[in-house]
Amino acid sequence: SSRAKAAAHPTASLHPAPHASRNMAAGIGGAASDTATAGRRRRRAAAGTCLVALACAAGGALLAKTPRGARAEGGLRGLSAFTAFGAAGQHRSGLAASQLTGASRGVNFWEAPAAYSLARVARAASGEEEVDIDSMEVRWLPAMDFYQKEPFEPKENTLVLPCFPLGSIAYVPGSEEILNIFEPRYRAMYSDILLSGGRRFVVPQVRQDQVEGSVQLAEVGVVLYLDDLKEVSEQTMDQIKYVCSHKVIGRVRIKRVLNPVVFADRSSYLRVEVEDIVDEDLATDYSAAEKMLIDTIEEVDRLQEEAEPDLKKFRLQMLAEDGGQNATRDGLWSLLSAWSNYVDFRLQIFQQRFQRELQQTVVSYFEKQGNVPRQVSLNDLPPELQKEVLALQEELKEEAAPLQQIKPKTISLITQSANHGERLAILRSVIEEDGKRLKARLALKSVFGE
């Protein structure tokens, strides 16, 4: 599998099921990413203590105490170590089976995309109909055919771009991204885009059927434009070739993969036929719906100030204002970036709290024993303490896993949409859900106090 080095978001590696000889699925890797949205580098979590490693797995995981000033492996990377986290549950194949029985069931934009009316989109954007995010699906291309040995010839007058799949990572148009390039095929890709002067490539999400071993690319990907490339072979002993800075300059719809077999044999990088995405509702005025989204952000900010006053720097309103707080067709992407950062900050808070509680639980036990070791495995702890550690892990899972699942799905749904009203409705819906969480928190505080 490909190795993600010094990455804020490790790239997933795909492997075929042992019995799935028909599909020779290969690793996605080739780069590790460190994202920054709306022109700002994403904050990294404090290193805290490596005690968090204790709960990575039952037995064998290392418990080590490191000073708070030690270098963190990057914001959310620690979370991916938990078995409860990761890509599982983020994608479901096929369209939702549920059918609408009225406005109370919510709007599923994907049940009949061709027949879905702009009028109904407008009603959803204005809040007259509820958006059912759970029943909406990311659209995927058919599984790549690794028996297609010869590449397809591009159709006349079609745009062909290099393709760099990066697992379940969902990038937001307008953001800035850094990729560390180490796999040979992607080293070659960067050389090619520099020589050609194009400097662009497509990054779609990718998923694999763990039973069949089939691999699919998302129908819509974002286009990264190479701004800067630094050669770091000597500093990294050739483990990393380039550190590359990019801007996400737009979205495209992938029409066809021209050379699918190279994804399996790693002999080169994918090339895909693409077309630009043009909004189908350009003549529709969504100013009222845009104002409703801004009002929702302000309401959630008010609730957060009351329910979580100690988390002022993580508030959605502040992040939205950094991006211009504009819900127009262009400004919405900055709001989406702000929401993405907001989710990341909340996940970091969960992680830091877990680290503190784990440290207090485990260290206090060893202090009572008269000796605090520098490292210990989970199996070295007494059964009752093991149960406490696993209970803490389960608590973190319950709080944080939904956020890790909803973030990439929301970004993907908004990115693949060719309708501004739909994008407004989706983003407002997920922000409203956070408002419900904050209201529930205030209700509990009124009963139980802090």
PDB file of N, CA and C in Angstrom, residues 18-58:
ATOM      1  N   PRO A  18      -9.112 -10.781  -1.385  1.00  0.00           N
ATOM      2  CA  PRO A  18      -8.203 -11.846  -1.801  1.00  0.00           C
ATOM      3  C   PRO A  18      -8.755 -12.698  -2.927  1.00  0.00           C
ATOM      4  N   HIS A  19     -10.100 -12.881  -2.939  1.00  0.00           N
ATOM      5  CA  HIS A  19     -10.672 -13.755  -3.948  1.00  0.00           C
ATOM      6  C   HIS A  19     -11.100 -13.021  -5.199  1.00  0.00           C
ATOM      7  N   ALA A  20     -10.963 -11.714  -5.202  1.00  0.00           N
ATOM      8  CA  ALA A  20     -11.461 -10.931  -6.329  1.00  0.00           C
ATOM      9  C   ALA A  20     -10.383 -10.800  -7.389  1.00  0.00           C
ATOM     10  N   SER A  21     -10.152 -11.874  -8.126  1.00  0.00           N
ATOM     11  CA  SER A  21      -9.056 -11.879  -9.096  1.00  0.00           C
ATOM     12  C   SER A  21      -9.370 -11.011 -10.304  1.00  0.00           C
ATOM     13  N   ARG A  22     -10.653 -10.771 -10.556  1.00  0.00           N
ATOM     14  CA  ARG A  22     -11.004  -9.996 -11.752  1.00  0.00           C
ATOM     15  C   ARG A  22     -10.531  -8.565 -11.639  1.00  0.00           C
ATOM     16  N   ASN A  23     -10.579  -8.009 -10.468  1.00  0.00           N
ATOM     17  CA  ASN A  23     -10.215  -6.607 -10.300  1.00  0.00           C
ATOM     18  C   ASN A  23      -8.898  -6.489  -9.576  1.00  0.00           C
ATOM     19  N   MET A  24      -7.932  -5.897 -10.242  1.00  0.00           N
ATOM     20  CA  MET A  24      -6.612  -5.745  -9.646  1.00  0.00           C
ATOM     21  C   MET A  24      -6.503  -4.360  -9.046  1.00  0.00           C
ATOM     22  N   ALA A  25      -7.291  -4.112  -8.004  1.00  0.00           N
ATOM     23  CA  ALA A  25      -7.307  -2.771  -7.415  1.00  0.00           C
ATOM     24  C   ALA A  25      -5.980  -2.472  -6.766  1.00  0.00           C
ATOM     25  N   ALA A  26      -5.492  -1.264  -6.991  1.00  0.00           N
ATOM     26  CA  ALA A  26      -4.190  -0.883  -6.446  1.00  0.00           C
ATOM     27  C   ALA A  26      -4.344   0.246  -5.456  1.00  0.00           C
ATOM     28  N   GLY A  27      -3.229   0.588  -4.804  1.00  0.00           N
ATOM     29  CA  GLY A  27      -3.257   1.666  -3.819  1.00  0.00           C
ATOM     30  C   GLY A  27      -3.536   3.001  -4.463  1.00  0.00           C
ATOM     31  N   ILE A  28      -4.232   3.849  -3.713  1.00  0.00           N
ATOM     32  CA  ILE A  28      -4.531   5.190  -4.203  1.00  0.00           C
ATOM     33  C   ILE A  28      -3.343   6.089  -4.026  1.00  0.00           C
ATOM     34  N   GLY A  29      -2.618   5.941  -2.925  1.00  0.00           N
ATOM     35  CA  GLY A  29      -1.629   6.872  -2.405  1.00  0.00           C
ATOM     36  C   GLY A  29      -0.863   7.725  -3.389  1.00  0.00           C
ATOM     37  N   GLY A  30       0.394   7.956  -3.097  1.00  0.00           N
ATOM     38  CA  GLY A  30       1.193   8.778  -3.968  1.00  0.00           C
ATOM     39  C   GLY A  30       1.348  10.184  -3.458  1.00  0.00           C
ATOM     40  N   ALA A  31       0.519  10.595  -2.538  1.00  0.00           N
ATOM     41  CA  ALA A  31       0.653  11.932  -1.969  1.00  0.00           C
ATOM     42  C   ALA A  31       0.084  11.944  -0.586  1.00  0.00           C
ATOM     43  N   ALA A  32       0.549  12.888   0.189  1.00  0.00           N
ATOM     44  CA  ALA A  32      -0.056  13.151   1.478  1.00  0.00           C
ATOM     45  C   ALA A  32      -0.447  14.604   1.470  1.00  0.00           C
ATOM     46  N   SER A  33      -1.567  14.932   2.090  1.00  0.00           N
ATOM     47  CA  SER A  33      -2.089  16.288   1.934  1.00  0.00           C
ATOM     48  C   SER A  33      -2.139  17.037   3.245  1.00  0.00           C
ATOM     49  N   ASP A  34      -1.911  18.335   3.141  1.00  0.00           N
ATOM     50  CA  ASP A  34      -2.025  19.222   4.295  1.00  0.00           C
ATOM     51  C   ASP A  34      -2.850  20.396   3.818  1.00  0.00           C
ATOM     52  N   THR A  35      -4.154  20.453   4.184  1.00  0.00           N
ATOM     53  CA  THR A  35      -5.071  21.376   3.561  1.00  0.00           C
ATOM     54  C   THR A  35      -5.151  22.699   4.280  1.00  0.00           C
ATOM     55  N   ALA A  36      -5.473  23.732   3.486  1.00  0.00           N
ATOM     56  CA  ALA A  36      -5.762  25.055   4.040  1.00  0.00           C
ATOM     57  C   ALA A  36      -6.910  25.618   3.244  1.00  0.00           C
ATOM     58  N   THR A  37      -7.934  26.161   3.894  1.00  0.00           N
ATOM     59  CA  THR A  37      -9.109  26.600   3.195  1.00  0.00           C
ATOM     60  C   THR A  37      -9.241  28.104   3.263  1.00  0.00           C
ATOM     61  N   ALA A  38      -9.862  28.653   2.183  1.00  0.00           N
ATOM     62  CA  ALA A  38     -10.140  30.088   2.070  1.00  0.00           C
ATOM     63  C   ALA A  38      -8.896  30.924   2.313  1.00  0.00           C
ATOM     64  N   GLY A  39      -7.749  30.436   1.801  1.00  0.00           N
ATOM     65  CA  GLY A  39      -6.516  31.207   1.882  1.00  0.00           C
ATOM     66  C   GLY A  39      -5.825  31.140   3.223  1.00  0.00           C
ATOM     67  N   ARG A  40      -6.343  30.328   4.154  1.00  0.00           N
ATOM     68  CA  ARG A  40      -5.716  30.240   5.469  1.00  0.00           C
ATOM     69  C   ARG A  40      -5.279  28.800   5.703  1.00  0.00           C
ATOM     70  N   ARG A  41      -4.096  28.625   6.286  1.00  0.00           N
ATOM     71  CA  ARG A  41      -3.635  27.281   6.603  1.00  0.00           C
ATOM     72  C   ARG A  41      -4.427  26.753   7.776  1.00  0.00           C
ATOM     73  N   ARG A  42      -4.844  25.524   7.648  1.00  0.00           N
ATOM     74  CA  ARG A  42      -5.620  24.917   8.718  1.00  0.00           C
ATOM     75  C   ARG A  42      -4.780  24.771   9.972  1.00  0.00           C
ATOM     76  N   ARG A  43      -5.388  25.117  11.112  1.00  0.00           N
ATOM     77  CA  ARG A  43      -4.649  25.029  12.370  1.00  0.00           C
ATOM     78  C   ARG A  43      -4.349  23.575  12.714  1.00  0.00           C
ATOM     79  N   ARG A  44      -3.198  23.368  13.337  1.00  0.00           N
ATOM     80  CA  ARG A  44      -2.848  22.024  13.789  1.00  0.00           C
ATOM     81  C   ARG A  44      -3.160  21.892  15.275  1.00  0.00           C
ATOM     82  N   ALA A  45      -3.572  20.696  15.648  1.00  0.00           N
ATOM     83  CA  ALA A  45      -3.882  20.469  17.058  1.00  0.00           C
ATOM     84  C   ALA A  45      -2.597  20.434  17.858  1.00  0.00           C
ATOM     85  N   ALA A  46      -2.685  20.829  19.130  1.00  0.00           N
ATOM     86  CA  ALA A  46      -1.526  20.728  20.016  1.00  0.00           C
ATOM     87  C   ALA A  46      -1.176  19.266  20.220  1.00  0.00           C
ATOM     88  N   ALA A  47       0.098  19.016  20.413  1.00  0.00           N
ATOM     89  CA  ALA A  47       0.532  17.631  20.541  1.00  0.00           C
ATOM     90  C   ALA A  47      -0.060  16.963  21.760  1.00  0.00           C
ATOM     91  N   GLY A  48      -0.192  17.712  22.868  1.00  0.00           N
ATOM     92  CA  GLY A  48      -0.754  17.106  24.069  1.00  0.00           C
ATOM     93  C   GLY A  48       0.087  15.944  24.532  1.00  0.00           C
ATOM     94  N   THR A  49      -0.543  14.808  24.706  1.00  0.00           N
ATOM     95  CA  THR A  49       0.153  13.624  25.164  1.00  0.00           C
ATOM     96  C   THR A  49      -0.142  12.448  24.271  1.00  0.00           C
ATOM     97  N   CYS A  50       0.821  11.592  24.059  1.00  0.00           N
ATOM     98  CA  CYS A  50       0.622  10.423  23.214  1.00  0.00           C
ATOM     99  C   CYS A  50      -0.135   9.321  23.938  1.00  0.00           C
ATOM    100  N   LEU A  51      -0.669   9.627  25.110  1.00  0.00           N
ATOM    101  CA  LEU A  51      -1.497   8.642  25.794  1.00  0.00           C
ATOM    102  C   LEU A  51      -2.674   8.214  24.944  1.00  0.00           C
ATOM    103  N   VAL A  52      -3.068   9.079  24.009  1.00  0.00           N
ATOM    104  CA  VAL A  52      -4.193   8.750  23.146  1.00  0.00           C
ATOM    105  C   VAL A  52      -3.965   7.449  22.395  1.00  0.00           C
ATOM    106  N   ALA A  53      -2.706   7.079  22.171  1.00  0.00           N
ATOM    107  CA  ALA A  53      -2.411   5.858  21.431  1.00  0.00           C
ATOM    108  C   ALA A  53      -2.859   4.613  22.169  1.00  0.00           C
ATOM    109  N   LEU A  54      -3.071   4.742  23.456  1.00  0.00           N
ATOM    110  CA  LEU A  54      -3.443   3.583  24.254  1.00  0.00           C
ATOM    111  C   LEU A  54      -4.707   2.932  23.756  1.00  0.00           C
ATOM    112  N   ALA A  55      -5.663   3.759  23.323  1.00  0.00           N
ATOM    113  CA  ALA A  55      -6.964   3.231  22.966  1.00  0.00           C
ATOM    114  C   ALA A  55      -7.086   2.863  21.501  1.00  0.00           C
ATOM    115  N   CYS A  56      -5.975   2.839  20.778  1.00  0.00           N
ATOM    116  CA  CYS A  56      -6.049   2.550  19.352  1.00  0.00           C
ATOM    117  C   CYS A  56      -6.542   1.141  19.084  1.00  0.00           C
ATOM    118  N   ALA A  57      -6.150   0.190  19.908  1.00  0.00           N
ATOM    119  CA  ALA A  57      -6.586  -1.184  19.713  1.00  0.00           C
ATOM    120  C   ALA A  57      -6.424  -1.912  21.040  1.00  0.00           C
ATOM    121  N   ALA A  58      -7.138  -2.993  21.176  1.00  0.00           N
ATOM    122  CA  ALA A  58      -7.055  -3.758  22.416  1.00  0.00           C
ATOM    123  C   ALA A  58      -5.764  -4.561  22.419  1.00  0.00           C
TER     124      ALA A  58
END
